[in-house]
Coordinates of C-alpha atoms and ligand atoms in Angstrom, one line a residue:
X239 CA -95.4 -34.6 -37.4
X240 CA -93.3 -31.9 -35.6
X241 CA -92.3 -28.2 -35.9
X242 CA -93.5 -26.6 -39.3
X243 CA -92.7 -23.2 -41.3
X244 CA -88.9 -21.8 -41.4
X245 CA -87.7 -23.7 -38.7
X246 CA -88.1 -27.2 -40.2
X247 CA -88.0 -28.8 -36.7
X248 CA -86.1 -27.5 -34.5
X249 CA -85.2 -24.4 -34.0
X250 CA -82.5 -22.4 -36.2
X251 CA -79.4 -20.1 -35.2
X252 CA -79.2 -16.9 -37.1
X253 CA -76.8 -16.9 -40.1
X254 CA -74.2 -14.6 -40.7
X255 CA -76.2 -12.1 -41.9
X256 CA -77.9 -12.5 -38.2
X257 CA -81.1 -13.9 -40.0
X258 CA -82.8 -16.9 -40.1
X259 CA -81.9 -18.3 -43.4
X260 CA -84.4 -20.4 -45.7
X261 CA -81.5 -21.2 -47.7
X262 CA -81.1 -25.3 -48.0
X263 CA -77.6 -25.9 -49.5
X264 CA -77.3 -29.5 -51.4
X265 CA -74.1 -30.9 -50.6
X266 CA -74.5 -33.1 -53.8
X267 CA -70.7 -34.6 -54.0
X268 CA -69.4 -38.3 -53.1
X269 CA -66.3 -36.6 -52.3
X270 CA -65.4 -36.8 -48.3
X271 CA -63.4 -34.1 -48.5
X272 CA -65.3 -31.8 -50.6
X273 CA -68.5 -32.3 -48.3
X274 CA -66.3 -30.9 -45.3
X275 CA -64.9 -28.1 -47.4
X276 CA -68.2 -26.7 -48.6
X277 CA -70.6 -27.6 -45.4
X278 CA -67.9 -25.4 -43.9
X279 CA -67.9 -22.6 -46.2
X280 CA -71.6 -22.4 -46.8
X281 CA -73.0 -22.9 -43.4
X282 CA -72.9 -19.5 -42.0
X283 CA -75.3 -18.7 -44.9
X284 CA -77.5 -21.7 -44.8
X285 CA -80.3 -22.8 -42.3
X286 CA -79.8 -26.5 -42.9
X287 CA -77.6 -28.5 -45.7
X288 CA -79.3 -31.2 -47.0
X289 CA -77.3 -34.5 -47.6
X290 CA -79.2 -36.5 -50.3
X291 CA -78.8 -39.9 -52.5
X292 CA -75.2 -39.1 -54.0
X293 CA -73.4 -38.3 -50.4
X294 CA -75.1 -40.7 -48.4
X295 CA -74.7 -43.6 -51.1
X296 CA -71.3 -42.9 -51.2
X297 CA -70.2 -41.9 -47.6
X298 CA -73.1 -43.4 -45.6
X299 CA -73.9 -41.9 -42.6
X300 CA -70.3 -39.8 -41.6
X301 CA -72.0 -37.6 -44.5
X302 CA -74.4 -36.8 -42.1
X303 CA -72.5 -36.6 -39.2
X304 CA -69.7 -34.1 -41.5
X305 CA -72.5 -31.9 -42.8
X306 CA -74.1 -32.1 -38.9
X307 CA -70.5 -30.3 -37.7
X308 CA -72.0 -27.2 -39.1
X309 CA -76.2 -26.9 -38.9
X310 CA -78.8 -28.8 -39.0
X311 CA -79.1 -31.4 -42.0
X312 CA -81.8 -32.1 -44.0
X313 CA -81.5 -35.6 -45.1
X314 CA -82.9 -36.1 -48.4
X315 CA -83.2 -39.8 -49.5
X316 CA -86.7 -39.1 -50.8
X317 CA -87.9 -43.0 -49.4
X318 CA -90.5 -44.5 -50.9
X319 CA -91.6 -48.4 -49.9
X320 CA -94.2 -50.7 -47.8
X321 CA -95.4 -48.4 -44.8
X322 CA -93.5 -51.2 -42.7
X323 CA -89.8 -50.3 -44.3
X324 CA -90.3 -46.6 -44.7
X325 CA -91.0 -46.2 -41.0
X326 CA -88.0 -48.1 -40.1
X327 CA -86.1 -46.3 -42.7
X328 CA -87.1 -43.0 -41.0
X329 CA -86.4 -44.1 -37.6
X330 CA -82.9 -44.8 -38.3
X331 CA -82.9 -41.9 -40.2
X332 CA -84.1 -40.1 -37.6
X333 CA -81.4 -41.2 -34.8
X334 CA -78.8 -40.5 -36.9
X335 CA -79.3 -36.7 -35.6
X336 CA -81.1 -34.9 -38.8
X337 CA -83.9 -31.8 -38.4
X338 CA -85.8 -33.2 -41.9
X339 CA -86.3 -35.9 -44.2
X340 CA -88.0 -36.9 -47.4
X341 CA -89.8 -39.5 -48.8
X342 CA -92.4 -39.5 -51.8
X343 CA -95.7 -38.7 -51.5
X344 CA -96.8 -41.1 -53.9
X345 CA -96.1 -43.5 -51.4
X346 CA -99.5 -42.8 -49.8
X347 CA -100.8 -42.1 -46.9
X348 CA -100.1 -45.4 -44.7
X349 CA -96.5 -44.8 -45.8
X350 CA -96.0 -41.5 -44.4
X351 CA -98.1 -41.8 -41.5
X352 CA -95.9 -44.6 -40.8
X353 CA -92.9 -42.6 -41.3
X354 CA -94.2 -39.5 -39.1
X355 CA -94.9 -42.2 -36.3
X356 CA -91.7 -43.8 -36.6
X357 CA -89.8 -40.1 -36.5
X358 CA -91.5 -37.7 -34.6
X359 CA -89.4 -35.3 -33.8
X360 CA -88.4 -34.4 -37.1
X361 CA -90.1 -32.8 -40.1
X362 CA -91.1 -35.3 -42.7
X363 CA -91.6 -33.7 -45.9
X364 CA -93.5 -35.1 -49.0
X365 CA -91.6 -34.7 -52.4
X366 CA -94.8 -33.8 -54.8
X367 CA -93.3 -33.6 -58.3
X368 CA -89.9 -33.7 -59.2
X369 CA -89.2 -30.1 -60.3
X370 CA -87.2 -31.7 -63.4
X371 CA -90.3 -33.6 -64.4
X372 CA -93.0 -31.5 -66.7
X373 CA -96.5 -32.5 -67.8
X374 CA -95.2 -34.5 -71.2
X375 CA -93.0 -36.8 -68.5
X376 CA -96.5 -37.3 -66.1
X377 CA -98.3 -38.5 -69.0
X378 CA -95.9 -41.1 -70.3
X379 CA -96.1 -42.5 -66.6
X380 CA -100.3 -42.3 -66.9
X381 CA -100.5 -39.5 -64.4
X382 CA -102.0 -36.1 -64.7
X383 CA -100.4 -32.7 -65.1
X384 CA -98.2 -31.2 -62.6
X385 CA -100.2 -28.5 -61.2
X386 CA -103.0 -31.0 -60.5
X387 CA -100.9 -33.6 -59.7
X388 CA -99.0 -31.5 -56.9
X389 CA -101.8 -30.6 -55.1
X390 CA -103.7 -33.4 -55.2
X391 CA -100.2 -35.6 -53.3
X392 CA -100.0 -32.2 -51.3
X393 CA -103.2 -32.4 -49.8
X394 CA -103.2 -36.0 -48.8
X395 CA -99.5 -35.7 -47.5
X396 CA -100.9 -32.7 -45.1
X397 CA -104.0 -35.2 -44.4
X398 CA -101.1 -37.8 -43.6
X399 CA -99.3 -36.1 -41.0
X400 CA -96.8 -34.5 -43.0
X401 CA -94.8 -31.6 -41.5
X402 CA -94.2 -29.9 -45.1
X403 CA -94.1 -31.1 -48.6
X404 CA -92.1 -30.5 -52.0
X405 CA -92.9 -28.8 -54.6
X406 CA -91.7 -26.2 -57.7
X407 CA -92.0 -22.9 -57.4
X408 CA -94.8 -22.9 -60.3
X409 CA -96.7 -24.4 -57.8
X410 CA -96.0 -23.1 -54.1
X411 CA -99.3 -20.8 -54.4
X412 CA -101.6 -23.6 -55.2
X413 CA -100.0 -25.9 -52.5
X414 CA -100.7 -23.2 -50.1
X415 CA -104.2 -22.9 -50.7
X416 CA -104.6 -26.6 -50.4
X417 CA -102.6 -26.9 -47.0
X418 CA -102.7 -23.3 -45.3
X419 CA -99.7 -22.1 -43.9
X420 CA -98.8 -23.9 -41.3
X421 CA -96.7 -26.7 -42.9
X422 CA -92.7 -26.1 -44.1
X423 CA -93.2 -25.8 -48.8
X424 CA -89.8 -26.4 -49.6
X425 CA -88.5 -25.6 -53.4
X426 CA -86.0 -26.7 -54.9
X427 CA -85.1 -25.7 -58.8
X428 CA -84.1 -22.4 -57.9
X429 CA -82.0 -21.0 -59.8
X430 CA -80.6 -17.0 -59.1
X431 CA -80.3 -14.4 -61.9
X432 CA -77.8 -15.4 -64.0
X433 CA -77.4 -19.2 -63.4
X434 CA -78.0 -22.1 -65.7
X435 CA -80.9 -24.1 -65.1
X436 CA -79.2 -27.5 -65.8
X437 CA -81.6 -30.3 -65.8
X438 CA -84.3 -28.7 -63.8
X439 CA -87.4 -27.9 -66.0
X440 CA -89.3 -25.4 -63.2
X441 CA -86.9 -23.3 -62.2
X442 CA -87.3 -19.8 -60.4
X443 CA -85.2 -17.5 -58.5
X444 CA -84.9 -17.3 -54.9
X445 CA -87.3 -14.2 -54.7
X446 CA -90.3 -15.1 -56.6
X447 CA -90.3 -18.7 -54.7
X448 CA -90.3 -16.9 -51.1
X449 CA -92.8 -14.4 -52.5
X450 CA -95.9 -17.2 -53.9
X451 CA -94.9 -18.9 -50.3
X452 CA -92.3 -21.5 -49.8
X453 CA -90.8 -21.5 -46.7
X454 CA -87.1 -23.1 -47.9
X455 CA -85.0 -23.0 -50.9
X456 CA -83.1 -25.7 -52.1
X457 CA -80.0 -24.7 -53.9
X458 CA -77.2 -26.8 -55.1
X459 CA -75.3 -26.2 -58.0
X460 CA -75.3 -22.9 -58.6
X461 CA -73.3 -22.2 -54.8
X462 CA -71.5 -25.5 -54.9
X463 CA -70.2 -25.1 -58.5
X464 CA -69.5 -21.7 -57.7
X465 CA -65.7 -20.7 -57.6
X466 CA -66.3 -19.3 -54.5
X467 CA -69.6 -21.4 -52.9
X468 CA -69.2 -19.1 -49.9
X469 CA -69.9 -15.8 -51.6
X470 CA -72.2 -17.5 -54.3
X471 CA -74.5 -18.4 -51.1
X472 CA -73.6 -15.0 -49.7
X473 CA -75.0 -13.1 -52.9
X474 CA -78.2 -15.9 -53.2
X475 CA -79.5 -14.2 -50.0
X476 CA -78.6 -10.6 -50.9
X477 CA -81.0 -11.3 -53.7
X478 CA -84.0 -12.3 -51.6
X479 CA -83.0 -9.5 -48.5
Ligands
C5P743 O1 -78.1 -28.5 -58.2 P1 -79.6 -28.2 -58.0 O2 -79.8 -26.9 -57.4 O3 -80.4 -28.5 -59.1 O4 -80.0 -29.3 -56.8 C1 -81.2 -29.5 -56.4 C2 -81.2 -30.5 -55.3 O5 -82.5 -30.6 -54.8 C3 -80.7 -31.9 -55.6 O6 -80.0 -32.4 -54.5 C4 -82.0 -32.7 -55.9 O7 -81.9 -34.0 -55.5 C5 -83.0 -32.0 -54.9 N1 -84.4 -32.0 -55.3 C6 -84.9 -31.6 -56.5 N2 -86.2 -31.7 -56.8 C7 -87.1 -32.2 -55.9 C8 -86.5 -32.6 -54.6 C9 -85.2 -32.5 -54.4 O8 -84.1 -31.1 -57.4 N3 -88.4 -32.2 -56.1

């Protein structure tokens, strides 16, 4: 496990509005040039871009190394395996230069034990629930709802070794009674005023997520599909200043 709360692992350089952003900009695109354009544009707004399966399947690990040009990446391949491949997973992960990394917490706690041994100096962060999965979508996999679900892979992730976990908004204040405050709650789905919530099911905006306790938004389309992803990023943290 390493560095928990805002900074994610290492420590982060003020944005442009001389603040330590808890913005996470996806930079959800197979396109080289695209990645460039907007890790560039949005950076001085962001505290880390997150490069996740589309990029990296795509681009490999110049993704990384594109979106590292600019601030600290979170890499976001949400790995899930034997304890034995995860850990080498995250080690190579790890070396490539990133500040976080995912993999599922229903992957148990062998598997990311392994995986904080194996990368120590960054963050490893348990995905709970997807946020575009509801309760309907648990049961047909034979699992229980999402607010119990959550918590219950929160708490063992924490118990693991985890630096930070996953999770919707809808369910930040639970996850922080079960793990205190110490660990990084991440949240994607977040949506500002305005925006569409495309296929995410438990959306929120940037405000109410900080407020119940997360301690990094994930945002993607709404700044990246923005005419103007620079400004759309700009305005995102107006909202939650
Ligand atoms: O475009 P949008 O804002 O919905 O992007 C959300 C990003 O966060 C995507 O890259 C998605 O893979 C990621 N993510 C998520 N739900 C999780 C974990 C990660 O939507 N539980």
């Amino acid at each position: 496990m390493s560095a928990q709360g805002a900074g994610g692992g290492r420590e982060q350089e003020p944005n442009a509005e001389g603040l330590t952003s808890p913005l996470i900009v996806a930079l959800d695109t197979d396109d080289p040039r695209r990645l460039a354009e907007l890790a560039a544009a949005v950076a001085p707004h962001a505290g880390l871009l997150k490069v996740g399966l589309q990029a990296f399947t795509a681009l490999g690990p110049a993704a990384v190394t594109a979106a590292g040009q600019h601030a600290e990446v979170f890499f976001d391949c949400k790995l899930h395996d034997i304890p034995n491949t995860v850990a080498a997973a995250a080690g190579a992960a790890a070396r490539m230069g990133i500040a976080m990394l995912t993999v599922h917490a229903s992957g148990g706690p062998a598997m990311i034990a392994a995986a904080c041994k194996a990368a120590p100096d960054i963050t490893i962060l348990a995905v709970t629930v997807l946020t575009s999965l509801d309760d309907a979508d648990l049961a047909v996999v034979g699992q229980p709802p999402v607010a119990q679900q959550v918590v219950r892979l929160a708490g063992m992730a924490a118990e693991a070794g985890a630096g930070g976990v996953v999770c919707a908004a809808s369910d930040v204040a639970a996850v922080r009674a079960e793990i205190g405050d110490g660990l990084a709650v991440v949240v994607p789905g977040i949506r500002p005023h305005g925006s569409t919530s495309d296929d995410q099911r438990r959306i929120a905006d940037p405000r109410t997520a900080l407020r119940t306790g997360a301690s990094h938004l994930v945002v993607g389309r709404p700044i990246t599909q923005a005419r103007d992803p620079a400004a759309a990023a700009a305005a995102l943290l107006a909202e939650i200043a």
